[in-house]
Amino acid sequence: MTEKSGPARLTLSRALNEGLRRALERDPKVLIMGEDVGKLGGVFRVTDGLQKDFGDTRVVDTPLAESGIVGTAIGLALRGYRPVCEIQFDGFVFPATNQIVNQLAKMRARSGGHLKLPVVIRIPCGGGIGAVEHHSESPEAYFAHTAGLRVVACGNSPDAYTMIQQAIASDDPVIFFEPKRRYWERAEVDTGADLSSALPMDRARTVMAGDDVTVLCYGPMVRTCVEAAIAARDGAGEARSIEVVDLRSLSPLDTGAIAASVRRTGRCVVVHEAPVFAGLGAEIAARVTEECFYHLEAPVLRVGGFSTPYPPSRLEEHYLPDLDRVLDAVDRTFAF
Amino acid sequence: MTEKSGPARLTLSRALNEGLRRALERDPKVLIMGEDVGKLGGVFRVTDGLQKDFGDTRVVDTPLAESGIVGTAIGLALRGYRPVCEIQFDGFVFPATNQIVNQLAKMRARSGGHLKLPVVIRIPCGGGIGAVEHHSESPEAYFAHTAGLRVVACGNSPDAYTMIQQAIASDDPVIFFEPKRRYWERAEVDTGADLSSALPMDRARTVMAGDDVTVLCYGPMVRTCVEAAIAARDGAGEARSIEVVDLRSLSPLDTGAIAASVRRTGRCVVVHEAPVFAGLGAEIAARVTEECFYHLEAPVLRVGGFSTPYPPSRLEEHYLPDLDRVLDAVDRTFAF
Amino acid sequence: MTVNADGAAAAAPYPAAPAGPPGPGREPEPAPELVQLLTPEGEPVEHPEYAIGESADEIRALYRDLVLVRRIDTEAISLQRQGELGIWASLLGQEAAQVGSGRALGPRDMAFPTYREHGVAWCRGLDPMQLFRLFRGVSNGGWDPADHNFHLYTIVIGSQALHATGYAMGIQRDGAVGNDPAGADGGTAGEAVIAYFGDGATSQGDVNEAFIWASVFNAPVVFFCQNNQWAISEPLEKQSRIPLYHRARGFGFPGVRVDGNDVLACKAVTRKALQAAYAGQGPTLIEAYTYRMGAHTTTDDPTRYRLQSELEAWKLKDPIERVKAYLVRAHGADAGFFQQIDREADELGERIRREVRSMPDPGPLEIFGNVYAEPHSLLAAERDQYAAYLDSFADTEQEAAQ
Amino acid sequence: MTVNADGAAAAAPYPAAPAGPPGPGREPEPAPELVQLLTPEGEPVEHPEYAIGESADEIRALYRDLVLVRRIDTEAISLQRQGELGIWASLLGQEAAQVGSGRALGPRDMAFPTYREHGVAWCRGLDPMQLFRLFRGVSNGGWDPADHNFHLYTIVIGSQALHATGYAMGIQRDGAVGNDPAGADGGTAGEAVIAYFGDGATSQGDVNEAFIWASVFNAPVVFFCQNNQWAISEPLEKQSRIPLYHRARGFGFPGVRVDGNDVLACKAVTRKALQAAYAGQGPTLIEAYTYRMGAHTTTDDPTRYRLQSELEAWKLKDPIERVKAYLVRAHGADAGFFQQIDREADELGERIRREVRSMPDPGPLEIFGNVYAEPHSLLAAERDQYAAYLDSFADTEQEAAQ
Ligand SMILES: Cc1ncc(C[n+]2csc(CCOP(=O)(O)OP(=O)(O)O)c2C)c(N)n1
Ligand SMILES: Cc1ncc(C[n+]2csc(CCOP(=O)(O)OP(=O)(O)O)c2C)c(N)n1
Ligand SMILES: [Mg+2]
Ligand SMILES: [Mg+2]
């Protein structure tokens, strides 16, 4: 048991750590497993101190093999455990694809509903930290396209704290994306608040209200888009009122909330770091267009990565959507 | 050398076989590798007789491991070979995801252009043959979202014959989808025709001209959509003139051809077997909407699989888009 | 593959590495050893570590299992030919490996099959109808693994080896290992897992990762590899140049090769490996050396890749015949006993044919069932849309009918 | 991990399996054998199979390599601290394993490194600047592997083992194996591949699949595992409960453990394995038993997970000191020689600092370069759009300037 609970300004990494701690305390079946999650506390320190407090049968340093991590987590789940797997970096989830896509996602359906697979796969994602290749990927679209999974992304400390607990409490497999370049950003988290009163994990949240255009984003791009909205409001040029919606749930999408906003504003921009081509933004754009066809003043525009591998870090500022590229897209929706 | 060349009515499987044979004849660096591709000729007989004629160092039965198949193919390509890998069924490509997404797709860029990776990965895809689980998947969106790959799908025998040769001749890695339920369908193939005069692999083809609505499709759905178009033209209800475009190239898309058709018809339906959610249809819909916003009379509608695992075969007729579901979507684009 | 006339498969020269002469530092492979308790002729064999421990009744029961699971297989093949099943993966020739290992399991042990373990399913008490639902295309599984401690079939080769290992790690966390096999309960208080896979599967990364996990965590799991000599059209040499049970040496746990056509040896070897697992001694790899006497599945054509003579040689090692001979000779089983089993098989066959033929198709909206444990907005919307779409036809038909 | 004071790592008690007493049929592991030709004190060691074959000049050259690659490493660490590099993976402690194996390679042999093989890169003739481009974030690689037969760095653990094996299969197809090492050319007419990976990597499915492929096809590949005892924070026991070189036994090819801090032993063992490969005898696994004396990378903090005393014990086995001692004692190397090498190292360090600091950033449109070998409509469009977008700022800036 941690002593203190109540409001505190926590980094996103720390908020996850506290959320994991609560989950470990609450349910002895919760396990944490992955590479370097024990003494090291993970390369981002998200699991810092947990092995010390909960022991090495509950916080498990595994052999170096992602398929093994997810595959054995499935087995543990079948035995009644609730494993939370850490994939060290986004690019290293791919060796586990078969276990995630063919096994984890489909096993409940295969069993005709007899089995449940409460496995959480935590993936630090996205760029912006000056890392080498394979450490800055945004693979959410692969999993969003995979039926049987839930896919969520937290964008700030309070969501990190509650959503990781909600993900662990869910009886469905959850791919949980953590915006790695936001790990060190602080925000107020009320660790005393009742989890049951929190916004459900599959609901979007309007983080900034506005009237002229809806900007949809998630994970690391939430802050970028809020900054863009502030600049658009307060900046030198023509003032625009941007509504920023943090999707939080990538599969399923909170279509109701999205459509309600776009119907009101008549314009929509989707922002993510992953390549635009066949990215999640495509789904959002297609769906928004279907649902809001007569309300749209312009096509839904997408801002995201290029159809190239993630570039070396000295070029990543060009690859990653930033305030300017978001505002450029916003401007273009007005030019239609 | 095969003796006969010239026009013949070939099954799609046979057309691929002839195309592979030409490629093996033309370039001693071309290799075929996979599970059961040798004496058995593959479970769909696509490589039938090739090991007998070209020997077991060029047509290689591999150990049972897809990551190994693609990983060693990359090594062979680095040594100057042009491997053509067979993945026995769509669902079995997932163990190879890391080698495809992290290695094959990125290696040329990683090398700054010094390396080329002329590897073809053949994947029989889609449902409709009454198979058990994992044998009816349509994983194209995963690869289309992966920069560095080319993704194509053939829909009929003549395309199968030329496109497999074009894919092998390409210096880029190509994911080559084969519509398994069309393997036994016959069409005229001119095996004497000059490859260089064939339509390039990255170009779409209008397979049926029409004025009222554009239906975009690929692989196994081409025939379904043509049948729908014929029914719409000749059927009992209101006659509709449907233009059916076989995309052939899924990444990159032949955006020019697509947009030209939609601008003319003002309506568009995309059809594929894969789940609609975050499927390739989303990209197409988003892009078409961006490019043709003022021409669209209705949102681009998508027909495809549900957000469920592929169902057991006794239900697949409900899961797979058929003539009625295509026409239903066409009707809905007119109801807007 | 050469097979000696006396059926001693283990003594058959093992295919050498494709290379030339052994180089410096190449260790010669020791002659493979094969645990056998009954010869193909039904003669009991002495073995230093294993012995036939079964009573006459127990052996009769095993014989019954062998005959009945073969009958399930035969019926399935003909039902597939009649179009009642979409496909079938025959276990013909592998009955002893499956019944021997299946009957070695304790009630609390958990089995993770591939797609061919109909004999294990039988031993665990799963109604064969459940299997037919899968192969007919009515379900992708659908039984509750907890009902008989028999997991769902896994079709993607090798994936279940990791599930089994993870499950075994759960057993460890539940404190259900480490019971003393020399103690009062004979080690039966422990729990263990058995993971089935084929010779081809040993090439998958997942199976090797399972070996690593099981070894590092010392998990109570028995890896039971049915080496039926073929992975569809590929002979064993395409997967390994040494005997498969040697693989375990590379991972630091014991490997043993057993005559997979000898139900008593399979049972004894599995039992011992399970007891080691119960007692906290970790994993064992068992290679059951057997033969796939039929096609890979009903869609396969083995004449394209293997010689009839190979099959003929293996027929002499039939897993059922040797038990029959032994029962007659050692336990005086008479024609009446065998007739009774055959009658039971006929009854089973009759029930299978009847029930498979009358098996209803699932309703279309079942596609949307059981994907998620908790409400899912997108799926609910898709379901409603599709239901409305189906209803629109009903309307049309009604209209047409009116 | 216990390390004896005499530095005989091989004699250190190997961590036992996490389980209790060995069960029935558990084979006890043989005492690990370690090939060593120079003790940590620089005394030559007799070995039945391997001998020091190098001339004094050759050993001086190896000494020079060791010192210079360590200097590259030291400079890189401080450049990273100064913000000139994004990250660096130090090879400190692993110089002998890398230089020994790297210098054993023939010019036509192909090396597939991980991300830590700066010493091998040096031996192959790659300009260290190429590595710095990667770790600075200017490139994800960018050199032409054909220039020095040194493939690009691979960051995803284990993936390159399969590439190496495939490349070796290509060598077979080119007819470049099977040359007689006892022949006139001493086997040098052959070609082979060396695949580098770490102890942690042995747990990846891909590495095990590479073992299978190499074994089944008898491919000319040497698997060179630098067991530096740690995979980031995880000690070897998290990957294996038996010595890693035993892994090869499970796949049917030889495994050998060498003192990874002994450059002469590493060279001799690698040379022999290469020659076996040239001669068509297939793969070998070499486990170079060594120690990562630094942090995993510059972002790592090893004090969180390992004891200083362990590092101190390994310092006594420094790969450079023993060669120095041997050169002095056996070959009369004098202060002048060592000073000259140090001067060379200083010059190298100076050049590195200068060139790294002045390394220009790539232009933004390079993002779009070299993704595809053939024209790609989407990429061309994205490139043009982004170029126009960048131009729009130029316009704005110009306007503002006007
Ligand atoms: C990952 C994967 N790749 C390919 C297949 C196709 N396939 C089904 S069975 C089989 C051969 C399996 O051989 P083995 O493991 O020896 O088992 P057996 O069928 O002989 O019982 C193959 C290649 C598959 N099911 N899964
Ligand atoms: C597939 C994959 N998973 C995880 C990582 C993150 N990672 C980088 S290095 C490393 C440890 C590697 O250990 P080892 O193989 O012993 O090599 P060493 O770093 O000690 O040289 C890990 C886990 C990775 N690069 N690739
Ligand atoms: Mg088999
Ligand atoms: Mg290491």
JSON list of C-alpha atoms in Angstrom, two decimals, chain B residues 155-293:
[
{"chain": "B", "resi": 155, "resn": "GLY", "atom": "CA", "xyz": [-7.62, -10.42, -59.62]},
{"chain": "B", "resi": 156, "resn": "ASN", "atom": "CA", "xyz": [-7.52, -12.57, -62.72]},
{"chain": "B", "resi": 157, "resn": "SER", "atom": "CA", "xyz": [-5.27, -14.85, -64.75]},
{"chain": "B", "resi": 158, "resn": "PRO", "atom": "CA", "xyz": [-3.71, -12.37, -67.18]},
{"chain": "B", "resi": 159, "resn": "ASP", "atom": "CA", "xyz": [-2.83, -9.98, -64.38]},
{"chain": "B", "resi": 160, "resn": "ALA", "atom": "CA", "xyz": [-1.51, -12.86, -62.30]},
{"chain": "B", "resi": 161, "resn": "TYR", "atom": "CA", "xyz": [0.78, -13.86, -65.14]},
{"chain": "B", "resi": 162, "resn": "THR", "atom": "CA", "xyz": [2.21, -10.43, -65.79]},
{"chain": "B", "resi": 163, "resn": "MET", "atom": "CA", "xyz": [2.11, -8.94, -62.32]},
{"chain": "B", "resi": 164, "resn": "ILE", "atom": "CA", "xyz": [4.07, -11.76, -60.69]},
{"chain": "B", "resi": 165, "resn": "GLN", "atom": "CA", "xyz": [6.81, -11.21, -63.28]},
{"chain": "B", "resi": 166, "resn": "GLN", "atom": "CA", "xyz": [6.72, -7.46, -62.75]},
{"chain": "B", "resi": 167, "resn": "ALA", "atom": "CA", "xyz": [6.90, -7.96, -59.00]},
{"chain": "B", "resi": 168, "resn": "ILE", "atom": "CA", "xyz": [9.93, -10.20, -59.35]},
{"chain": "B", "resi": 169, "resn": "ALA", "atom": "CA", "xyz": [11.56, -7.76, -61.75]},
{"chain": "B", "resi": 170, "resn": "SER", "atom": "CA", "xyz": [11.02, -4.87, -59.35]},
{"chain": "B", "resi": 171, "resn": "ASP", "atom": "CA", "xyz": [14.00, -3.87, -57.25]},
{"chain": "B", "resi": 172, "resn": "ASP", "atom": "CA", "xyz": [11.65, -3.07, -54.36]},
{"chain": "B", "resi": 173, "resn": "PRO", "atom": "CA", "xyz": [10.10, -5.54, -51.94]},
{"chain": "B", "resi": 174, "resn": "VAL", "atom": "CA", "xyz": [6.61, -6.49, -53.06]},
{"chain": "B", "resi": 175, "resn": "ILE", "atom": "CA", "xyz": [3.83, -8.07, -51.05]},
{"chain": "B", "resi": 176, "resn": "PHE", "atom": "CA", "xyz": [1.90, -9.97, -53.64]},
{"chain": "B", "resi": 177, "resn": "PHE", "atom": "CA", "xyz": [-1.66, -10.99, -52.79]},
{"chain": "B", "resi": 178, "resn": "GLU", "atom": "CA", "xyz": [-3.34, -13.82, -54.66]},
{"chain": "B", "resi": 179, "resn": "PRO", "atom": "CA", "xyz": [-7.11, -14.27, -54.37]},
{"chain": "B", "resi": 180, "resn": "LYS", "atom": "CA", "xyz": [-7.22, -17.88, -53.31]},
{"chain": "B", "resi": 181, "resn": "ARG", "atom": "CA", "xyz": [-10.83, -18.49, -54.17]},
{"chain": "B", "resi": 182, "resn": "ARG", "atom": "CA", "xyz": [-10.13, -17.37, -57.72]},
{"chain": "B", "resi": 183, "resn": "TYR", "atom": "CA", "xyz": [-7.21, -19.77, -58.21]},
{"chain": "B", "resi": 184, "resn": "TRP", "atom": "CA", "xyz": [-9.35, -22.09, -60.27]},
{"chain": "B", "resi": 185, "resn": "GLU", "atom": "CA", "xyz": [-11.01, -19.49, -62.44]},
{"chain": "B", "resi": 186, "resn": "ARG", "atom": "CA", "xyz": [-9.88, -19.43, -66.04]},
{"chain": "B", "resi": 187, "resn": "ALA", "atom": "CA", "xyz": [-9.21, -16.56, -68.38]},
{"chain": "B", "resi": 188, "resn": "GLU", "atom": "CA", "xyz": [-7.27, -15.91, -71.53]},
{"chain": "B", "resi": 189, "resn": "VAL", "atom": "CA", "xyz": [-3.58, -15.28, -70.97]},
{"chain": "B", "resi": 190, "resn": "ASP", "atom": "CA", "xyz": [-1.19, -14.38, -73.74]},
{"chain": "B", "resi": 191, "resn": "THR", "atom": "CA", "xyz": [2.03, -15.93, -72.56]},
{"chain": "B", "resi": 192, "resn": "GLY", "atom": "CA", "xyz": [3.68, -14.76, -75.74]},
{"chain": "B", "resi": 193, "resn": "ALA", "atom": "CA", "xyz": [3.07, -11.08, -75.11]},
{"chain": "B", "resi": 194, "resn": "ASP", "atom": "CA", "xyz": [5.95, -8.81, -74.33]},
{"chain": "B", "resi": 195, "resn": "LEU", "atom": "CA", "xyz": [6.15, -8.02, -70.63]},
{"chain": "B", "resi": 196, "resn": "SER", "atom": "CA", "xyz": [7.43, -4.52, -71.29]},
{"chain": "B", "resi": 197, "resn": "SER", "atom": "CA", "xyz": [4.21, -3.58, -73.05]},
{"chain": "B", "resi": 198, "resn": "ALA", "atom": "CA", "xyz": [2.06, -4.67, -70.10]},
{"chain": "B", "resi": 199, "resn": "LEU", "atom": "CA", "xyz": [0.30, -2.17, -67.88]},
{"chain": "B", "resi": 200, "resn": "PRO", "atom": "CA", "xyz": [2.74, -1.26, -65.09]},
{"chain": "B", "resi": 201, "resn": "MET", "atom": "CA", "xyz": [2.13, -3.01, -61.79]},
{"chain": "B", "resi": 202, "resn": "ASP", "atom": "CA", "xyz": [1.30, 0.20, -59.96]},
{"chain": "B", "resi": 203, "resn": "ARG", "atom": "CA", "xyz": [-1.57, 1.20, -62.22]},
{"chain": "B", "resi": 204, "resn": "ALA", "atom": "CA", "xyz": [-5.26, 0.54, -61.73]},
{"chain": "B", "resi": 205, "resn": "ARG", "atom": "CA", "xyz": [-7.41, -0.85, -64.52]},
{"chain": "B", "resi": 206, "resn": "THR", "atom": "CA", "xyz": [-11.00, -0.09, -65.32]},
{"chain": "B", "resi": 207, "resn": "VAL", "atom": "CA", "xyz": [-12.54, -3.48, -65.80]},
{"chain": "B", "resi": 208, "resn": "MET", "atom": "CA", "xyz": [-16.02, -2.21, -66.58]},
{"chain": "B", "resi": 209, "resn": "ALA", "atom": "CA", "xyz": [-16.87, 1.30, -67.64]},
{"chain": "B", "resi": 210, "resn": "GLY", "atom": "CA", "xyz": [-19.84, 3.12, -66.16]},
{"chain": "B", "resi": 211, "resn": "ASP", "atom": "CA", "xyz": [-21.21, 6.57, -65.40]},
{"chain": "B", "resi": 212, "resn": "ASP", "atom": "CA", "xyz": [-23.23, 6.57, -62.19]},
{"chain": "B", "resi": 213, "resn": "VAL", "atom": "CA", "xyz": [-20.92, 5.30, -59.51]},
{"chain": "B", "resi": 214, "resn": "THR", "atom": "CA", "xyz": [-17.35, 4.11, -59.20]},
{"chain": "B", "resi": 215, "resn": "VAL", "atom": "CA", "xyz": [-16.77, 0.82, -57.44]},
{"chain": "B", "resi": 216, "resn": "LEU", "atom": "CA", "xyz": [-13.17, 0.30, -56.36]},
{"chain": "B", "resi": 217, "resn": "CYS", "atom": "CA", "xyz": [-12.00, -3.20, -55.58]},
{"chain": "B", "resi": 218, "resn": "TYR", "atom": "CA", "xyz": [-9.10, -5.62, -55.89]},
{"chain": "B", "resi": 219, "resn": "GLY", "atom": "CA", "xyz": [-8.18, -9.27, -55.69]},
{"chain": "B", "resi": 220, "resn": "PRO", "atom": "CA", "xyz": [-11.08, -11.61, -55.02]},
{"chain": "B", "resi": 221, "resn": "MET", "atom": "CA", "xyz": [-13.64, -8.80, -55.00]},
{"chain": "B", "resi": 222, "resn": "VAL", "atom": "CA", "xyz": [-13.08, -7.81, -58.61]},
{"chain": "B", "resi": 223, "resn": "ARG", "atom": "CA", "xyz": [-15.23, -10.58, -59.93]},
{"chain": "B", "resi": 224, "resn": "THR", "atom": "CA", "xyz": [-17.87, -9.95, -57.27]},
{"chain": "B", "resi": 225, "resn": "CYS", "atom": "CA", "xyz": [-18.04, -6.31, -58.24]},
{"chain": "B", "resi": 226, "resn": "VAL", "atom": "CA", "xyz": [-18.20, -7.03, -61.94]},
{"chain": "B", "resi": 227, "resn": "GLU", "atom": "CA", "xyz": [-21.10, -9.36, -61.27]},
{"chain": "B", "resi": 228, "resn": "ALA", "atom": "CA", "xyz": [-22.75, -6.65, -59.23]},
{"chain": "B", "resi": 229, "resn": "ALA", "atom": "CA", "xyz": [-22.25, -4.17, -62.06]},
{"chain": "B", "resi": 230, "resn": "ILE", "atom": "CA", "xyz": [-23.77, -6.54, -64.56]},
{"chain": "B", "resi": 231, "resn": "ALA", "atom": "CA", "xyz": [-26.71, -7.16, -62.27]},
{"chain": "B", "resi": 232, "resn": "ALA", "atom": "CA", "xyz": [-27.16, -3.42, -61.79]},
{"chain": "B", "resi": 233, "resn": "ARG", "atom": "CA", "xyz": [-27.14, -2.90, -65.51]},
{"chain": "B", "resi": 234, "resn": "ASP", "atom": "CA", "xyz": [-29.34, -5.79, -66.51]},
{"chain": "B", "resi": 235, "resn": "GLY", "atom": "CA", "xyz": [-31.29, -6.44, -63.33]},
{"chain": "B", "resi": 236, "resn": "ALA", "atom": "CA", "xyz": [-34.91, -5.89, -62.47]},
{"chain": "B", "resi": 237, "resn": "GLY", "atom": "CA", "xyz": [-34.58, -2.68, -60.44]},
{"chain": "B", "resi": 238, "resn": "GLU", "atom": "CA", "xyz": [-33.51, 0.78, -61.48]},
{"chain": "B", "resi": 239, "resn": "ALA", "atom": "CA", "xyz": [-30.65, 0.38, -63.95]},
{"chain": "B", "resi": 240, "resn": "ARG", "atom": "CA", "xyz": [-27.39, 1.80, -62.75]},
{"chain": "B", "resi": 241, "resn": "SER", "atom": "CA", "xyz": [-24.22, 2.21, -64.70]},
{"chain": "B", "resi": 242, "resn": "ILE", "atom": "CA", "xyz": [-21.40, 1.08, -62.42]},
{"chain": "B", "resi": 243, "resn": "GLU", "atom": "CA", "xyz": [-17.75, 1.65, -63.23]},
{"chain": "B", "resi": 244, "resn": "VAL", "atom": "CA", "xyz": [-15.62, -1.09, -61.73]},
{"chain": "B", "resi": 245, "resn": "VAL", "atom": "CA", "xyz": [-11.97, -0.27, -61.16]},
{"chain": "B", "resi": 246, "resn": "ASP", "atom": "CA", "xyz": [-9.53, -2.99, -60.21]},
{"chain": "B", "resi": 247, "resn": "LEU", "atom": "CA", "xyz": [-6.94, -1.17, -58.11]},
{"chain": "B", "resi": 248, "resn": "ARG", "atom": "CA", "xyz": [-4.23, -3.85, -58.60]},
{"chain": "B", "resi": 249, "resn": "SER", "atom": "CA", "xyz": [-1.74, -1.72, -56.70]},
{"chain": "B", "resi": 250, "resn": "LEU", "atom": "CA", "xyz": [-2.72, -1.15, -53.07]},
{"chain": "B", "resi": 251, "resn": "SER", "atom": "CA", "xyz": [0.42, 0.75, -52.17]},
{"chain": "B", "resi": 252, "resn": "PRO", "atom": "CA", "xyz": [0.96, 3.07, -53.84]},
{"chain": "B", "resi": 253, "resn": "LEU", "atom": "CA", "xyz": [-2.57, 3.65, -55.03]},
{"chain": "B", "resi": 254, "resn": "ASP", "atom": "CA", "xyz": [-3.13, 4.82, -58.57]},
{"chain": "B", "resi": 255, "resn": "THR", "atom": "CA", "xyz": [-4.75, 7.97, -57.25]},
{"chain": "B", "resi": 256, "resn": "GLY", "atom": "CA", "xyz": [-4.92, 9.59, -60.66]},
{"chain": "B", "resi": 257, "resn": "ALA", "atom": "CA", "xyz": [-7.06, 6.88, -62.18]},
{"chain": "B", "resi": 258, "resn": "ILE", "atom": "CA", "xyz": [-9.24, 6.62, -59.10]},
{"chain": "B", "resi": 259, "resn": "ALA", "atom": "CA", "xyz": [-9.90, 10.35, -58.86]},
{"chain": "B", "resi": 260, "resn": "ALA", "atom": "CA", "xyz": [-10.59, 10.66, -62.57]},
{"chain": "B", "resi": 261, "resn": "SER", "atom": "CA", "xyz": [-13.31, 8.06, -62.36]},
{"chain": "B", "resi": 262, "resn": "VAL", "atom": "CA", "xyz": [-14.91, 9.43, -59.18]},
{"chain": "B", "resi": 263, "resn": "ARG", "atom": "CA", "xyz": [-14.89, 12.98, -60.48]},
{"chain": "B", "resi": 264, "resn": "ARG", "atom": "CA", "xyz": [-16.86, 11.73, -63.42]},
{"chain": "B", "resi": 265, "resn": "THR", "atom": "CA", "xyz": [-19.36, 9.56, -61.55]},
{"chain": "B", "resi": 266, "resn": "GLY", "atom": "CA", "xyz": [-19.65, 11.60, -58.35]},
{"chain": "B", "resi": 267, "resn": "ARG", "atom": "CA", "xyz": [-20.18, 8.50, -56.26]},
{"chain": "B", "resi": 268, "resn": "CYS", "atom": "CA", "xyz": [-17.82, 5.89, -54.93]},
{"chain": "B", "resi": 269, "resn": "VAL", "atom": "CA", "xyz": [-17.99, 2.57, -53.13]},
{"chain": "B", "resi": 270, "resn": "VAL", "atom": "CA", "xyz": [-14.91, 0.65, -51.98]},
{"chain": "B", "resi": 271, "resn": "VAL", "atom": "CA", "xyz": [-15.13, -3.07, -51.53]},
{"chain": "B", "resi": 272, "resn": "HIS", "atom": "CA", "xyz": [-12.75, -5.44, -49.79]},
{"chain": "B", "resi": 273, "resn": "GLU", "atom": "CA", "xyz": [-12.93, -8.53, -47.64]},
{"chain": "B", "resi": 274, "resn": "ALA", "atom": "CA", "xyz": [-10.83, -7.23, -44.78]},
{"chain": "B", "resi": 275, "resn": "PRO", "atom": "CA", "xyz": [-12.59, -5.59, -41.85]},
{"chain": "B", "resi": 276, "resn": "VAL", "atom": "CA", "xyz": [-13.79, -2.14, -42.77]},
{"chain": "B", "resi": 277, "resn": "PHE", "atom": "CA", "xyz": [-12.40, -0.56, -39.62]},
{"chain": "B", "resi": 278, "resn": "ALA", "atom": "CA", "xyz": [-8.99, 0.89, -40.39]},
{"chain": "B", "resi": 279, "resn": "GLY", "atom": "CA", "xyz": [-8.90, -1.18, -43.56]},
{"chain": "B", "resi": 280, "resn": "LEU", "atom": "CA", "xyz": [-7.50, -0.07, -46.87]},
{"chain": "B", "resi": 281, "resn": "GLY", "atom": "CA", "xyz": [-10.93, 1.23, -47.81]},
{"chain": "B", "resi": 282, "resn": "ALA", "atom": "CA", "xyz": [-10.51, 3.91, -45.17]},
{"chain": "B", "resi": 283, "resn": "GLU", "atom": "CA", "xyz": [-7.43, 5.25, -46.92]},
{"chain": "B", "resi": 284, "resn": "ILE", "atom": "CA", "xyz": [-9.16, 5.17, -50.26]},
{"chain": "B", "resi": 285, "resn": "ALA", "atom": "CA", "xyz": [-12.26, 6.88, -48.91]},
{"chain": "B", "resi": 286, "resn": "ALA", "atom": "CA", "xyz": [-10.23, 9.56, -47.15]},
{"chain": "B", "resi": 287, "resn": "ARG", "atom": "CA", "xyz": [-8.08, 10.20, -50.20]},
{"chain": "B", "resi": 288, "resn": "VAL", "atom": "CA", "xyz": [-10.93, 10.21, -52.67]},
{"chain": "B", "resi": 289, "resn": "THR", "atom": "CA", "xyz": [-12.80, 12.65, -50.47]},
{"chain": "B", "resi": 290, "resn": "GLU", "atom": "CA", "xyz": [-9.80, 14.94, -50.30]},
{"chain": "B", "resi": 291, "resn": "GLU", "atom": "CA", "xyz": [-9.23, 14.83, -54.03]},
{"chain": "B", "resi": 292, "resn": "CYS", "atom": "CA", "xyz": [-12.84, 14.90, -55.22]},
{"chain": "B", "resi": 293, "resn": "PHE", "atom": "CA", "xyz": [-14.62, 16.84, -52.47]}
]
